[in-house]
Structures are given as C-alpha cells and as structure tokens.
Short mmCIF file of C-alpha atoms in Angstrom, two decimals:
data_model
loop_
_atom_site.label_atom_id
_atom_site.label_comp_id
_atom_site.label_asym_id
_atom_site.label_seq_id
_atom_site.Cartn_x
_atom_site.Cartn_y
_atom_site.Cartn_z
CA MET R 238 229.48 312.17 157.84
CA THR R 239 230.60 314.37 154.93
CA ASP R 240 231.04 318.12 155.31
CA LEU R 241 228.98 319.73 152.53
CA PRO R 242 229.21 323.25 151.16
CA ALA R 243 226.78 325.92 152.30
CA SER R 244 223.39 325.95 150.60
CA ASP R 245 224.28 329.03 148.51
CA ALA R 246 227.45 327.40 147.17
CA ALA R 247 227.81 325.98 143.66
CA PRO R 248 226.13 322.64 142.96
CA ARG R 249 228.15 319.54 143.82
CA ARG R 250 229.87 317.93 140.86
CA TYR R 251 229.98 314.22 140.16
CA LEU R 252 232.09 311.90 138.03
CA VAL R 253 230.96 308.39 137.08
CA ARG R 254 233.61 305.93 135.94
CA THR R 255 232.31 302.72 134.39
CA PHE R 256 233.95 299.31 134.20
CA GLY R 257 232.38 296.50 132.20
CA CYS R 258 229.63 295.81 129.70
CA GLN R 259 226.86 297.84 128.07
CA MET R 260 224.57 297.01 130.98
CA ASN R 261 227.01 298.75 133.31
CA GLU R 262 227.25 301.69 130.92
CA HIS R 263 223.49 301.94 130.87
CA ASP R 264 223.31 301.80 134.67
CA SER R 265 225.86 304.63 134.75
CA GLU R 266 223.60 306.71 132.52
CA ARG R 267 220.79 306.16 135.01
CA ILE R 268 222.94 307.06 138.01
CA SER R 269 224.01 310.22 136.19
CA GLY R 270 220.42 311.04 135.34
CA LEU R 271 219.38 310.65 138.96
CA PHE R 272 222.23 312.90 140.09
CA ASP R 273 221.26 315.51 137.49
CA ALA R 274 217.69 315.42 138.77
CA ASP R 275 219.06 315.95 142.29
CA GLY R 276 220.68 319.22 141.22
CA MET R 277 224.22 317.96 140.76
CA GLU R 278 226.44 318.67 137.75
CA ALA R 279 228.59 316.25 135.78
CA THR R 280 232.34 316.68 135.34
CA THR R 281 235.10 314.71 133.69
CA ASP R 282 237.82 316.23 135.88
CA LEU R 283 238.62 314.17 138.96
CA GLU R 284 240.05 317.21 140.74
CA GLU R 285 236.71 319.00 140.32
CA ALA R 286 234.56 316.09 141.45
CA ASP R 287 232.78 316.19 144.81
CA VAL R 288 231.28 312.72 144.25
CA VAL R 289 233.11 309.92 142.42
CA VAL R 290 231.14 306.80 141.45
CA LEU R 291 232.90 303.62 140.38
CA ASN R 292 230.33 301.44 138.62
CA THR R 293 231.98 298.05 138.61
CA CYS R 294 232.11 294.79 136.71
CA CYS R 295 233.14 291.42 138.14
CA ILE R 296 233.24 289.18 135.08
CA ARG R 297 237.05 289.06 134.92
CA GLU R 298 239.61 288.58 137.65
CA ASN R 299 241.36 291.85 136.89
CA ALA R 300 238.11 293.69 137.71
CA ASP R 301 239.00 293.35 141.40
CA ASN R 302 242.51 294.65 140.80
CA LYS R 303 241.18 297.54 138.75
CA LEU R 304 238.68 298.56 141.44
CA TYR R 305 241.01 298.41 144.40
CA GLY R 306 243.83 300.02 142.45
CA THR R 307 241.51 302.88 141.54
CA LEU R 308 240.30 303.15 145.14
CA GLY R 309 243.90 303.39 146.31
CA HIS R 310 244.45 306.35 144.01
CA LEU R 311 241.19 307.97 145.11
CA LYS R 312 242.27 307.78 148.75
CA SER R 313 245.14 310.16 148.03
CA VAL R 314 242.72 312.51 146.28
CA LYS R 315 240.27 312.34 149.17
CA ASP R 316 243.06 313.04 151.65
CA ARG R 317 243.54 316.34 149.82
CA LYS R 318 239.76 316.90 149.46
CA PRO R 319 238.11 315.65 152.68
CA GLY R 320 234.64 316.59 151.44
CA MET R 321 234.83 314.27 148.44
CA GLU R 322 232.48 311.26 148.51
CA ILE R 323 233.43 307.90 147.01
CA VAL R 324 230.69 305.53 145.82
CA VAL R 325 231.13 301.94 144.61
CA ALA R 326 228.23 300.43 142.65
CA GLY R 327 227.56 297.59 140.24
CA CYS R 328 228.37 293.91 139.99
CA LEU R 329 231.53 293.85 142.08
CA ALA R 330 229.71 295.74 144.81
CA GLN R 331 226.94 293.14 144.63
CA LYS R 332 229.54 290.37 144.99
CA ASP R 333 231.89 291.82 147.64
CA LYS R 334 229.22 293.60 149.71
CA GLU R 335 230.58 294.85 153.06
CA GLY R 336 234.04 293.63 152.08
CA ILE R 337 234.60 296.76 150.01
CA GLN R 338 234.40 299.12 152.99
CA GLU R 339 236.39 296.66 155.07
CA ARG R 340 239.25 296.92 152.56
CA ALA R 341 238.68 300.61 151.83
CA PRO R 342 237.02 302.25 154.88
CA TYR R 343 237.19 305.67 153.23
CA VAL R 344 234.47 304.61 150.75
CA ASP R 345 231.26 306.47 151.66
CA LEU R 346 228.64 304.34 149.91
CA VAL R 347 228.33 300.86 148.40
CA PHE R 348 225.22 299.68 146.58
CA GLY R 349 224.51 296.81 144.22
CA THR R 350 222.79 296.01 140.96
CA HIS R 351 219.26 295.78 142.37
CA ASN R 352 219.02 299.26 143.84
CA VAL R 353 220.42 301.63 141.23
CA HIS R 354 217.17 303.59 141.51
CA ARG R 355 218.06 304.45 145.15
CA ALA R 356 221.42 306.06 144.29
CA THR R 357 220.56 309.61 145.37
CA GLU R 358 218.56 308.52 148.40
CA LEU R 359 221.44 306.35 149.63
CA LEU R 360 223.96 309.13 149.00
CA HIS R 361 221.92 311.51 151.14
CA ARG R 362 221.67 308.85 153.86
CA SER R 363 225.42 308.26 153.87
CA ARG R 364 225.97 311.97 154.40
CA GLU R 365 223.77 311.88 157.49
CA GLU R 366 224.64 308.43 158.87
CA GLY R 367 228.22 307.87 157.75
CA PRO R 368 229.61 305.05 155.54
CA LEU R 369 226.77 302.91 154.22
CA THR R 370 226.39 299.60 152.34
CA GLU R 371 223.06 298.47 150.90
CA ILE R 372 223.00 295.28 148.86
CA LEU R 373 219.63 293.84 147.92
CA GLU R 374 219.79 290.13 147.20
CA ALA R 375 217.03 290.16 144.59
CA THR R 376 214.98 292.52 142.50
CA VAL R 377 212.23 293.98 144.65
CA ALA R 378 208.76 295.11 143.67
CA ASP R 379 209.60 298.72 142.99
CA ASP R 380 212.38 297.66 140.62
CA HIS R 381 209.70 296.51 138.20
CA GLU R 382 208.55 300.11 137.98
CA LEU R 383 212.05 301.54 138.27
CA PHE R 384 213.77 299.36 135.69
CA PRO R 385 217.13 300.81 134.60
CA SER R 386 215.47 302.12 131.43
CA ALA R 387 212.58 303.64 133.35
CA MET R 388 214.72 306.11 135.29
CA PRO R 389 216.11 309.49 134.22
CA ALA R 390 219.18 309.21 132.01
CA ARG R 391 222.09 311.36 130.97
CA ARG R 392 223.27 310.37 127.49
CA ASP R 393 226.43 311.91 126.08
CA GLU R 394 225.52 310.88 122.52
CA GLY R 395 221.90 311.82 121.96
CA TYR R 396 221.44 310.03 118.63
CA THR R 397 221.82 306.57 120.19
CA ALA R 398 220.32 304.98 123.29
CA TRP R 399 220.41 301.74 125.21
CA VAL R 400 217.11 300.22 126.26
CA THR R 401 217.10 297.57 128.97
CA ILE R 402 214.50 294.98 128.03
CA GLN R 403 215.40 292.38 130.64
CA ILE R 404 217.49 292.01 133.76
CA GLY R 405 219.02 288.90 135.27
CA CYS R 406 219.78 285.53 133.76
CA ASP R 407 218.30 282.05 134.20
CA ASN R 408 221.23 280.21 132.62
CA SER R 409 223.87 278.42 134.68
CA CYS R 410 227.09 278.79 132.70
CA ALA R 411 229.87 277.37 134.86
CA PHE R 412 232.22 280.32 134.31
CA CYS R 413 229.73 283.16 134.76
CA ILE R 414 228.87 285.08 137.91
CA VAL R 415 226.14 287.20 136.29
CA PRO R 416 223.18 285.19 137.71
CA ALA R 417 224.61 285.68 141.20
CA VAL R 418 224.94 289.45 140.87
CA ARG R 419 222.04 290.27 138.52
CA GLY R 420 219.44 287.74 139.72
CA GLU R 421 216.82 285.80 137.79
CA GLU R 422 215.46 286.90 134.42
CA ILE R 423 212.76 289.55 134.58
CA SER R 424 211.40 291.02 131.36
CA ARG R 425 210.13 294.56 131.15
CA PRO R 426 206.49 294.91 129.97
CA TYR R 427 206.28 294.90 126.18
CA ASP R 428 204.16 298.01 125.71
CA ARG R 429 206.37 300.09 127.99
CA LEU R 430 209.41 299.20 125.92
CA VAL R 431 207.75 300.27 122.69
CA ASP R 432 206.53 303.47 124.37
CA GLU R 433 210.04 304.19 125.61
CA VAL R 434 211.53 303.79 122.15
CA SER R 435 208.82 306.06 120.75
CA GLY R 436 209.76 308.69 123.32
CA LEU R 437 213.43 308.37 122.47
CA ALA R 438 212.67 308.75 118.76
CA SER R 439 210.67 311.91 119.43
CA ASP R 440 213.78 313.31 121.14
CA GLY R 441 215.87 312.66 118.02
CA VAL R 442 217.30 309.22 118.81
CA THR R 443 217.73 307.25 115.58
CA GLU R 444 219.53 304.14 116.88
CA VAL R 445 218.60 301.94 119.84
CA THR R 446 220.36 298.92 121.30
CA LEU R 447 218.19 296.46 123.21
CA LEU R 448 220.03 295.19 126.27
CA GLY R 449 219.70 292.04 128.33
CA GLN R 450 221.84 289.25 129.71
CA ASN R 451 220.03 286.87 127.33
CA VAL R 452 217.94 289.09 125.08
CA ASN R 453 216.49 286.39 122.89
CA SER R 454 214.69 284.81 125.84
CA TYR R 455 212.91 288.15 126.45
CA GLY R 456 209.24 287.72 127.32
CA ARG R 457 209.27 284.05 128.27
CA ASP R 458 208.54 285.00 131.88
CA LEU R 459 205.76 287.37 130.74
CA THR R 460 203.95 284.67 128.77
CA LEU R 461 204.46 282.19 131.61
CA ALA R 462 202.88 284.64 134.07
CA ALA R 463 199.95 285.21 131.68
CA ARG R 464 199.46 281.46 131.31
CA ARG R 465 199.47 280.99 135.08
CA ALA R 466 196.91 283.79 135.36
CA GLY R 467 194.54 281.80 133.15
CA ASP R 468 195.20 283.35 129.75
CA ASP R 469 195.19 281.00 126.79
CA VAL R 470 198.72 281.81 125.62
CA ARG R 471 201.71 279.72 124.65
CA VAL R 472 204.77 280.12 126.88
CA ARG R 473 207.42 281.49 124.56
CA PRO R 474 209.84 284.39 124.11
CA LEU R 475 208.54 287.60 122.56
CA PHE R 476 211.86 288.88 121.26
CA SER R 477 211.09 288.54 117.56
CA GLU R 478 207.86 290.53 117.98
CA LEU R 479 209.74 293.16 119.95
CA LEU R 480 212.32 293.57 117.19
CA ARG R 481 209.54 294.17 114.67
CA SER R 482 207.68 296.63 116.91
CA VAL R 483 210.79 298.65 117.76
CA GLY R 484 211.80 298.73 114.12
CA ALA R 485 208.37 300.09 113.22
CA VAL R 486 208.73 303.14 115.49
CA ASP R 487 208.79 306.29 113.37
CA GLY R 488 212.24 307.90 113.37
CA ILE R 489 214.22 304.80 114.33
CA ARG R 490 216.74 303.96 111.59
CA ARG R 491 218.81 301.28 113.34
CA VAL R 492 218.02 298.60 115.89
CA ARG R 493 220.76 296.55 117.55
CA TYR R 494 220.72 294.09 120.42
CA THR R 495 223.09 292.31 122.79
CA SER R 496 223.68 289.69 123.97
CA PRO R 497 221.84 286.64 122.71
CA HIS R 498 222.48 283.04 123.74
CA PRO R 499 223.04 280.55 120.88
CA LYS R 500 220.72 277.95 122.40
CA ASP R 501 217.87 280.49 122.29
CA LEU R 502 218.43 281.82 118.76
CA ARG R 503 215.09 280.85 117.21
CA PRO R 504 213.96 280.85 113.56
CA GLU R 505 211.43 283.60 114.27
CA THR R 506 214.22 285.90 115.53
CA ILE R 507 216.24 285.28 112.37
CA ALA R 508 213.11 286.00 110.31
CA ALA R 509 212.46 289.24 112.21
CA MET R 510 216.04 290.37 111.55
CA ALA R 511 215.71 289.55 107.86
CA GLU R 512 212.30 291.15 107.41
CA THR R 513 212.69 294.31 109.52
CA PRO R 514 214.82 296.82 107.57
CA GLU R 515 215.72 298.78 110.69
CA VAL R 516 217.35 295.79 112.42
CA CYS R 517 221.06 295.94 111.65
CA GLU R 518 222.85 293.15 109.82
CA HIS R 519 225.01 292.24 112.77
CA LEU R 520 224.74 289.20 115.01
CA HIS R 521 226.86 288.83 118.12
CA LEU R 522 226.64 285.12 118.96
CA PRO R 523 228.99 284.08 121.80
CA VAL R 524 230.28 280.54 121.21
CA GLN R 525 232.88 280.42 124.06
CA SER R 526 234.47 277.15 122.83
CA GLY R 527 234.51 274.85 119.81
CA SER R 528 234.81 271.68 121.88
CA ASP R 529 231.62 269.80 122.70
CA ARG R 530 233.25 268.43 125.84
CA VAL R 531 234.13 271.92 127.07
CA LEU R 532 230.74 273.32 126.05
CA ALA R 533 229.07 270.59 128.13
CA ALA R 534 231.32 271.41 131.11
CA MET R 535 230.38 275.07 130.66
CA HIS R 536 226.63 274.14 130.60
CA ARG R 537 226.15 276.06 127.38
CA GLY R 538 223.29 273.92 126.06
CA TYR R 539 224.48 273.40 122.48
CA THR R 540 227.15 271.57 120.50
CA ALA R 541 229.62 273.05 118.03
CA GLU R 542 227.67 271.49 115.17
CA ARG R 543 224.38 272.93 116.39
CA TYR R 544 225.98 276.34 116.80
CA LEU R 545 227.29 276.31 113.23
CA GLU R 546 223.88 275.19 111.95
CA LYS R 547 222.21 278.19 113.58
CA LEU R 548 224.90 280.48 112.23
CA ALA R 549 224.39 279.10 108.73
CA ALA R 550 220.63 279.62 109.01
CA ALA R 551 221.14 283.25 110.02
CA ARG R 552 223.55 283.91 107.16
CA ALA R 553 221.24 282.24 104.67
CA ALA R 554 218.31 284.44 105.69
CA ILE R 555 220.03 287.79 106.35
CA ALA R 556 221.96 289.35 103.48
CA ASP R 557 225.40 290.79 104.27
CA LEU R 558 225.30 289.61 107.89
CA ALA R 559 228.35 290.38 110.03
CA VAL R 560 228.96 287.90 112.84
CA THR R 561 230.99 288.44 115.99
CA THR R 562 231.52 286.22 119.01
CA ASP R 563 233.09 285.65 122.43
CA LEU R 564 235.69 282.95 123.04
CA ILE R 565 237.27 281.74 126.28
CA VAL R 566 240.74 280.20 126.18
CA GLY R 567 241.92 277.94 128.99
CA PHE R 568 238.65 276.89 130.58
CA PRO R 569 239.46 274.33 133.33
CA GLY R 570 240.29 270.98 131.78
CA GLU R 571 240.73 272.32 128.24
CA THR R 572 243.08 269.95 126.42
CA ASP R 573 245.16 270.46 123.29
CA ASP R 574 242.49 268.59 121.34
CA ASP R 575 239.73 270.79 122.80
CA PHE R 576 241.62 273.88 121.72
CA GLU R 577 242.23 272.51 118.23
CA GLN R 578 238.47 272.11 117.91
CA THR R 579 238.05 275.75 118.92
CA LEU R 580 240.53 276.79 116.23
CA ALA R 581 238.60 274.71 113.70
CA LEU R 582 235.27 276.26 114.65
CA ALA R 583 236.73 279.79 114.54
CA ALA R 584 238.05 279.12 111.04
CA ALA R 585 234.76 277.57 109.87
CA ALA R 586 232.64 280.39 111.35
CA GLU R 587 234.66 283.10 109.54
CA TYR R 588 233.93 285.75 112.14
CA ASP R 589 234.09 289.44 111.36
CA SER R 590 235.65 289.97 114.78
CA ALA R 591 235.76 288.36 118.20
CA TYR R 592 236.27 289.16 121.84
CA THR R 593 238.76 286.66 123.24
CA PHE R 594 239.31 286.10 126.94
CA ILE R 595 241.75 284.10 128.99
CA TYR R 596 239.74 282.17 131.57
CA SER R 597 239.83 283.74 135.02
CA PRO R 598 238.11 282.07 137.99
CA ARG R 599 235.33 284.04 139.64
CA PRO R 600 234.56 283.06 143.23
CA GLY R 601 231.05 281.70 143.52
CA THR R 602 231.03 280.02 140.11
CA GLU R 603 231.21 276.28 139.46
CA ALA R 604 234.35 276.55 137.33
CA ALA R 605 236.24 278.36 140.08
CA GLU R 606 236.08 275.14 142.11
CA MET R 607 237.86 273.14 139.37
CA VAL R 608 241.26 274.13 140.72
CA ASP R 609 242.87 270.78 139.93
CA GLN R 610 241.92 271.26 136.26
CA PHE R 611 243.30 274.78 135.79
CA VAL R 612 245.44 275.03 132.64
CA ASP R 613 249.09 276.13 132.80
CA PRO R 614 249.16 279.91 132.13
CA ALA R 615 252.03 279.52 129.67
CA VAL R 616 249.97 277.01 127.66
CA VAL R 617 246.95 279.31 127.75
CA ALA R 618 249.01 282.28 126.54
CA GLU R 619 250.33 280.27 123.59
CA ARG R 620 246.81 279.15 122.68
CA PHE R 621 245.51 282.68 122.98
CA ASP R 622 248.08 283.96 120.48
CA ARG R 623 247.29 281.15 118.01
CA LEU R 624 243.56 281.88 118.19
CA LYS R 625 244.18 285.58 117.63
CA VAL R 626 245.99 284.78 114.35
CA VAL R 627 243.03 282.77 113.06
CA LEU R 628 240.49 285.42 114.05
CA GLU R 629 242.43 288.36 112.62
CA ARG R 630 243.02 286.52 109.36
CA SER R 631 239.27 286.00 109.02
CA ALA R 632 238.50 289.60 110.00
CA LEU R 633 240.93 290.98 107.44
CA ARG R 634 239.41 288.83 104.67
CA LYS R 635 235.94 290.05 105.58
CA HIS R 636 237.06 293.68 105.55
CA GLU R 637 239.05 293.44 102.32
CA ALA R 638 235.92 292.10 100.63
CA ARG R 639 234.23 295.43 101.40
CA ILE R 640 236.76 297.56 99.51
CA GLY R 641 234.98 299.45 96.74
CA ARG R 642 231.58 299.20 98.39
CA VAL R 643 229.53 302.18 99.52
CA GLU R 644 228.61 301.89 103.19
CA GLU R 645 226.09 303.90 105.20
CA VAL R 646 227.78 305.14 108.36
CA VAL R 647 226.57 307.14 111.33
CA VAL R 648 229.15 309.66 112.51
CA GLU R 649 230.54 308.95 115.98
CA GLY R 650 232.99 311.85 116.11
CA PRO R 651 236.68 312.49 115.49
CA SER R 652 239.18 309.66 115.63
CA ARG R 653 240.97 309.40 118.98
CA LYS R 654 244.30 308.94 117.20
CA ASP R 655 243.80 311.61 114.52
CA PRO R 656 241.23 314.34 115.31
CA SER R 657 241.33 315.50 111.68
CA VAL R 658 239.67 312.23 110.66
CA LEU R 659 236.06 311.31 111.43
CA THR R 660 234.87 307.88 112.53
CA GLY R 661 231.58 306.31 111.63
CA ARG R 662 229.85 302.99 112.26
CA THR R 663 228.26 300.84 109.56
CA ARG R 664 225.09 298.80 109.97
CA GLN R 665 227.37 295.79 110.42
CA ASN R 666 228.97 297.59 113.40
CA LYS R 667 232.25 298.18 111.58
CA LEU R 668 234.35 301.24 112.35
CA VAL R 669 235.15 303.44 109.32
CA HIS R 670 237.69 306.29 109.26
CA PHE R 671 237.12 309.02 106.67
CA ALA R 672 237.84 312.71 106.07
CA SER R 673 235.32 315.51 105.60
CA GLU R 674 236.00 319.01 104.32
CA SER R 675 233.28 320.40 106.59
CA PRO R 676 232.42 319.40 110.17
CA LEU R 677 229.78 316.72 110.56
CA ARG R 678 227.76 316.53 113.73
CA VAL R 679 227.72 313.30 115.70
CA GLY R 680 224.64 311.34 114.65
CA THR R 681 224.83 312.40 111.00
CA TYR R 682 224.29 309.64 108.44
CA ALA R 683 226.54 309.55 105.39
CA ASP R 684 227.59 307.33 102.50
CA VAL R 685 231.27 306.41 102.44
CA ARG R 686 233.14 304.44 99.76
CA ILE R 687 235.53 301.94 101.34
CA THR R 688 239.11 302.28 100.06
CA ALA R 689 241.23 300.27 102.52
CA ALA R 690 240.88 297.60 105.17
CA ALA R 691 242.56 296.42 108.36
CA PRO R 692 241.48 293.65 110.76
CA HIS R 693 239.74 296.06 113.12
CA PHE R 694 238.62 299.00 110.95
CA LEU R 695 237.96 300.30 107.45
CA ARG R 696 239.01 303.49 105.65
CA GLY R 697 236.96 305.35 103.08
CA ASP R 698 236.07 308.51 101.21
CA LEU R 699 232.98 310.56 102.00
CA ILE R 700 230.47 310.58 99.14
CA GLU R 701 227.52 312.48 100.59
CA VAL R 702 225.54 313.21 103.73
CA THR R 703 222.24 311.34 103.63
CA ALA R 704 220.57 312.49 106.87
CA ALA R 705 221.46 315.25 109.30
CA ALA R 706 221.60 314.60 113.03
CA ARG R 707 218.35 315.69 114.67
CA HIS R 708 218.86 314.96 118.37
CA ARG R 709 219.26 317.54 121.09
CA THR R 710 222.56 317.47 122.92
CA ARG R 711 222.63 315.74 126.32
CA ILE R 712 218.96 315.40 126.95
CA PRO R 713 217.65 313.91 130.20
CA VAL R 714 215.10 311.17 129.53
CA ALA R 715 212.32 309.96 131.78
CA ALA R 716 210.72 306.80 130.44
CA GLY R 717 208.13 304.31 131.55
#
C-alpha cells in the first residue's frame, strides 16, 4: 500500500507521459480529466509528481524498450520518493498484462485499453490493496456509455479537440496488433458525437479531429444492429454523413480525421470532403507497400492499382488536396522487386509527406511467425534510405509549389527551435514558420504568404489575423 499525505496536505500531483498515436493521446486526456475530477493537479515536473502514468503503445518493437527503460529510471525516482505511485496503461499494458509487474514489481497499477474509465477507481484500490493489474479482454457494457470521448478531459490546447468516433478494428492486417489490444469495432452513437462536437464548439473549440482505428467504416455496426432489430435500413458506413454533420456545427472551422483504410475509402466520403467546406483538404491514406504480393500477405484488401485509382478519384474531386501515407519497409518476404514496386508507387503517388517504418515483429501477429522470411536488417536499412530520398523529393516539390501563395494557418505556438518565431498549421496540415511583431494567442487564425519551402515545413510572412482565438484555457469537458 502507498503512504499518502494527511488529508489537509496539498493535493497529489500527477504526470501523464504518452507513447504512441492520437488514440493514446486522447486516452491520456481522459485519464488526466478523471484525475482532475478526483481533486488531483497536473504537473510536468517528474520530481513534483506523486503519480506517474505511462500510457503505452505497442505497435513498434522499440515500444517495449521505451517502456521498460522508462520504468527503470522511475525506480530510482521512487526509491527517493517512496510515496510515488507508478501506473502503466494503454496498449502495451493490454498486451503484457501481469508481465509488467513481474518485470517491474514496483509498479503500483496496470490497466488496459478497455477500462480507461476506471483509472481513478483502480488507483484508489491499489492504494488500499497493494499492486494491482486489471486487464479487460473486451469492451464491456459500461464502456459504451463511457467511451473515451464521453469522459472528462484535460486539453492543453483548447482550440482543438480529438473526438473518438469508434474503438477497435475488424481488419486482420498481418503486421498489426491493434485488434488484439483494442478489440472489435464499436461505433459511438451518431447523435452523441454531433452533440459532443456542438458542446466543444460552445467552449471555443474551432478544430476537431475524428479518431478511430478505421474511421471510414464508422457506423457499419450501427446500421447492422438496426437491420437486425427489424429496421428497414441498408448496412453501410455512416462516415460521410458524420463528416457533413460535424462540419455543419456552428463554430467549427476545421474538421480532420484519422486513420482511414484504403479499402474502405468510398465515393460518398470523397464527395463529403469535397462538398463540406469545413473538412480540411488533407487525406492520410496508409498504403504500407506498393507490391501486390506483399499487400496480399499483409491482408490489406486492395492492390497498388486500386489504391492509386482511389487516390486519383480523391484528387480529382477535392481541390488542393494534400496526401500523406504510411509505408513499411522490410515486411517478411519482401524482395528487391517488391521494394522496387514500392518505390514506383511512392513516386507515382507524389505524397506531401509520409511516415516510414522498418518492420518490427509484434508477438501475437501473423507476420511475427514468419521468422524464416525476415529480411536482412542491412538490406532493410538500405531500402529505407532509398525510400526516404524518393519521399523527400516529392515533399519538397509539393512545398516549393506553394511559394507565393497565401495560406490560412491556425497558430500552434512558438517554434521549439526558435521561440521568436511562431508556428501555424495550414488546412493541408503543413507546418508554417512565421514572425509576428505582436504576440498571437494559440488558436488564432491568420493569413500567411509562403516565402520558402523545405521537405517538412514552410516559411512565410504574416499578412493579417483573420480570427482571434476564442477558447478558454485548459477547460475540462464532460461529453455524452
């Protein structure tokens, strides 16, 4: 059990450190919101923290190394501060279960992806009962009411918010462990999502990002359930309708979403993007490989040709569309010819940017069992560097074409490398560095003329502020 301060002492302070994707970041906001509601206070100083939460990812192999390396450091801190509590949450907790406390017995609490809503309750239990692990194997009934987006949240940037529209994944990609740690797809009720966005807008949020493991299949399970209940409805996704409804919410200027699956990118979604002014001109469409043989081994459900056809359809319908992607190098069995096809697709797709990953086996996935087909790491490294050249060449061309244009940006704050320079984000999700004679609050919208380009950012001159930030700072949100 943990020795706690007397009841008249200062509130306990917590620090949440997040590893992984936007879904993990959003879960961290919810954990923080629950802790705030429990009377705790946030801190960014590890030495001040009474509770440290590591919200983990398990997509890449180095996630394990990062977690256990961090836990090793925290042990020395806890040795100096015996009252400090260490919590491990998220996907790696879901995967490793009791193994985390077996390797690190000084961890006080471990919980998984299906019981984020029980964070404070479990923390109180661990204080009374000692080290505790609770991993639910599937989403339970109360999760439908306590979806990640339906819990209190602590947002550091009040102008923007993530909204979870769906949890889980029904795909079976050979390299991916997400279905094992997030469960089957469950869509949040349509009306509640629109109500949540309306509530966020009333609090000053102007940009929302719709989150899901496969957002463009959102609502298929809802229509299937309605059909089984006797309603005369067609079983289909509702994502295009959701984009239109969210875009229609008064006060919302920008709508983003991530991540879609290419096989589920439907014409009605492209039409909704083209016809809803609030939906940003940015499409993240993970291709993973340009080889049909590798795509089949990955169980991706499309060919390179079909992928490029969908990409062409999106570009034809949506003016000034920026396209980004994910690519895996060195999937088991990838040959030189397979990789050449990936290079060819990357060149043909002319991406604005890409996230590239060296394949790493994740225990519990089909690809992890293909040990006899693993590619020589030296070969993979050489391929990775060659792909990077192609992608950066394309990104630079795309950015240089924007020189001289006026871009609407939303201010994100000072540059990390040069605090005298502000950074903003365009509708195409491009980072722009620019100077301002007077301070501009985060969340301010401004027009900037682009003057220079690099593969990963743009530079420009401020022309004028077009809309002042209107959000309140660090507001707790209760939705649903």
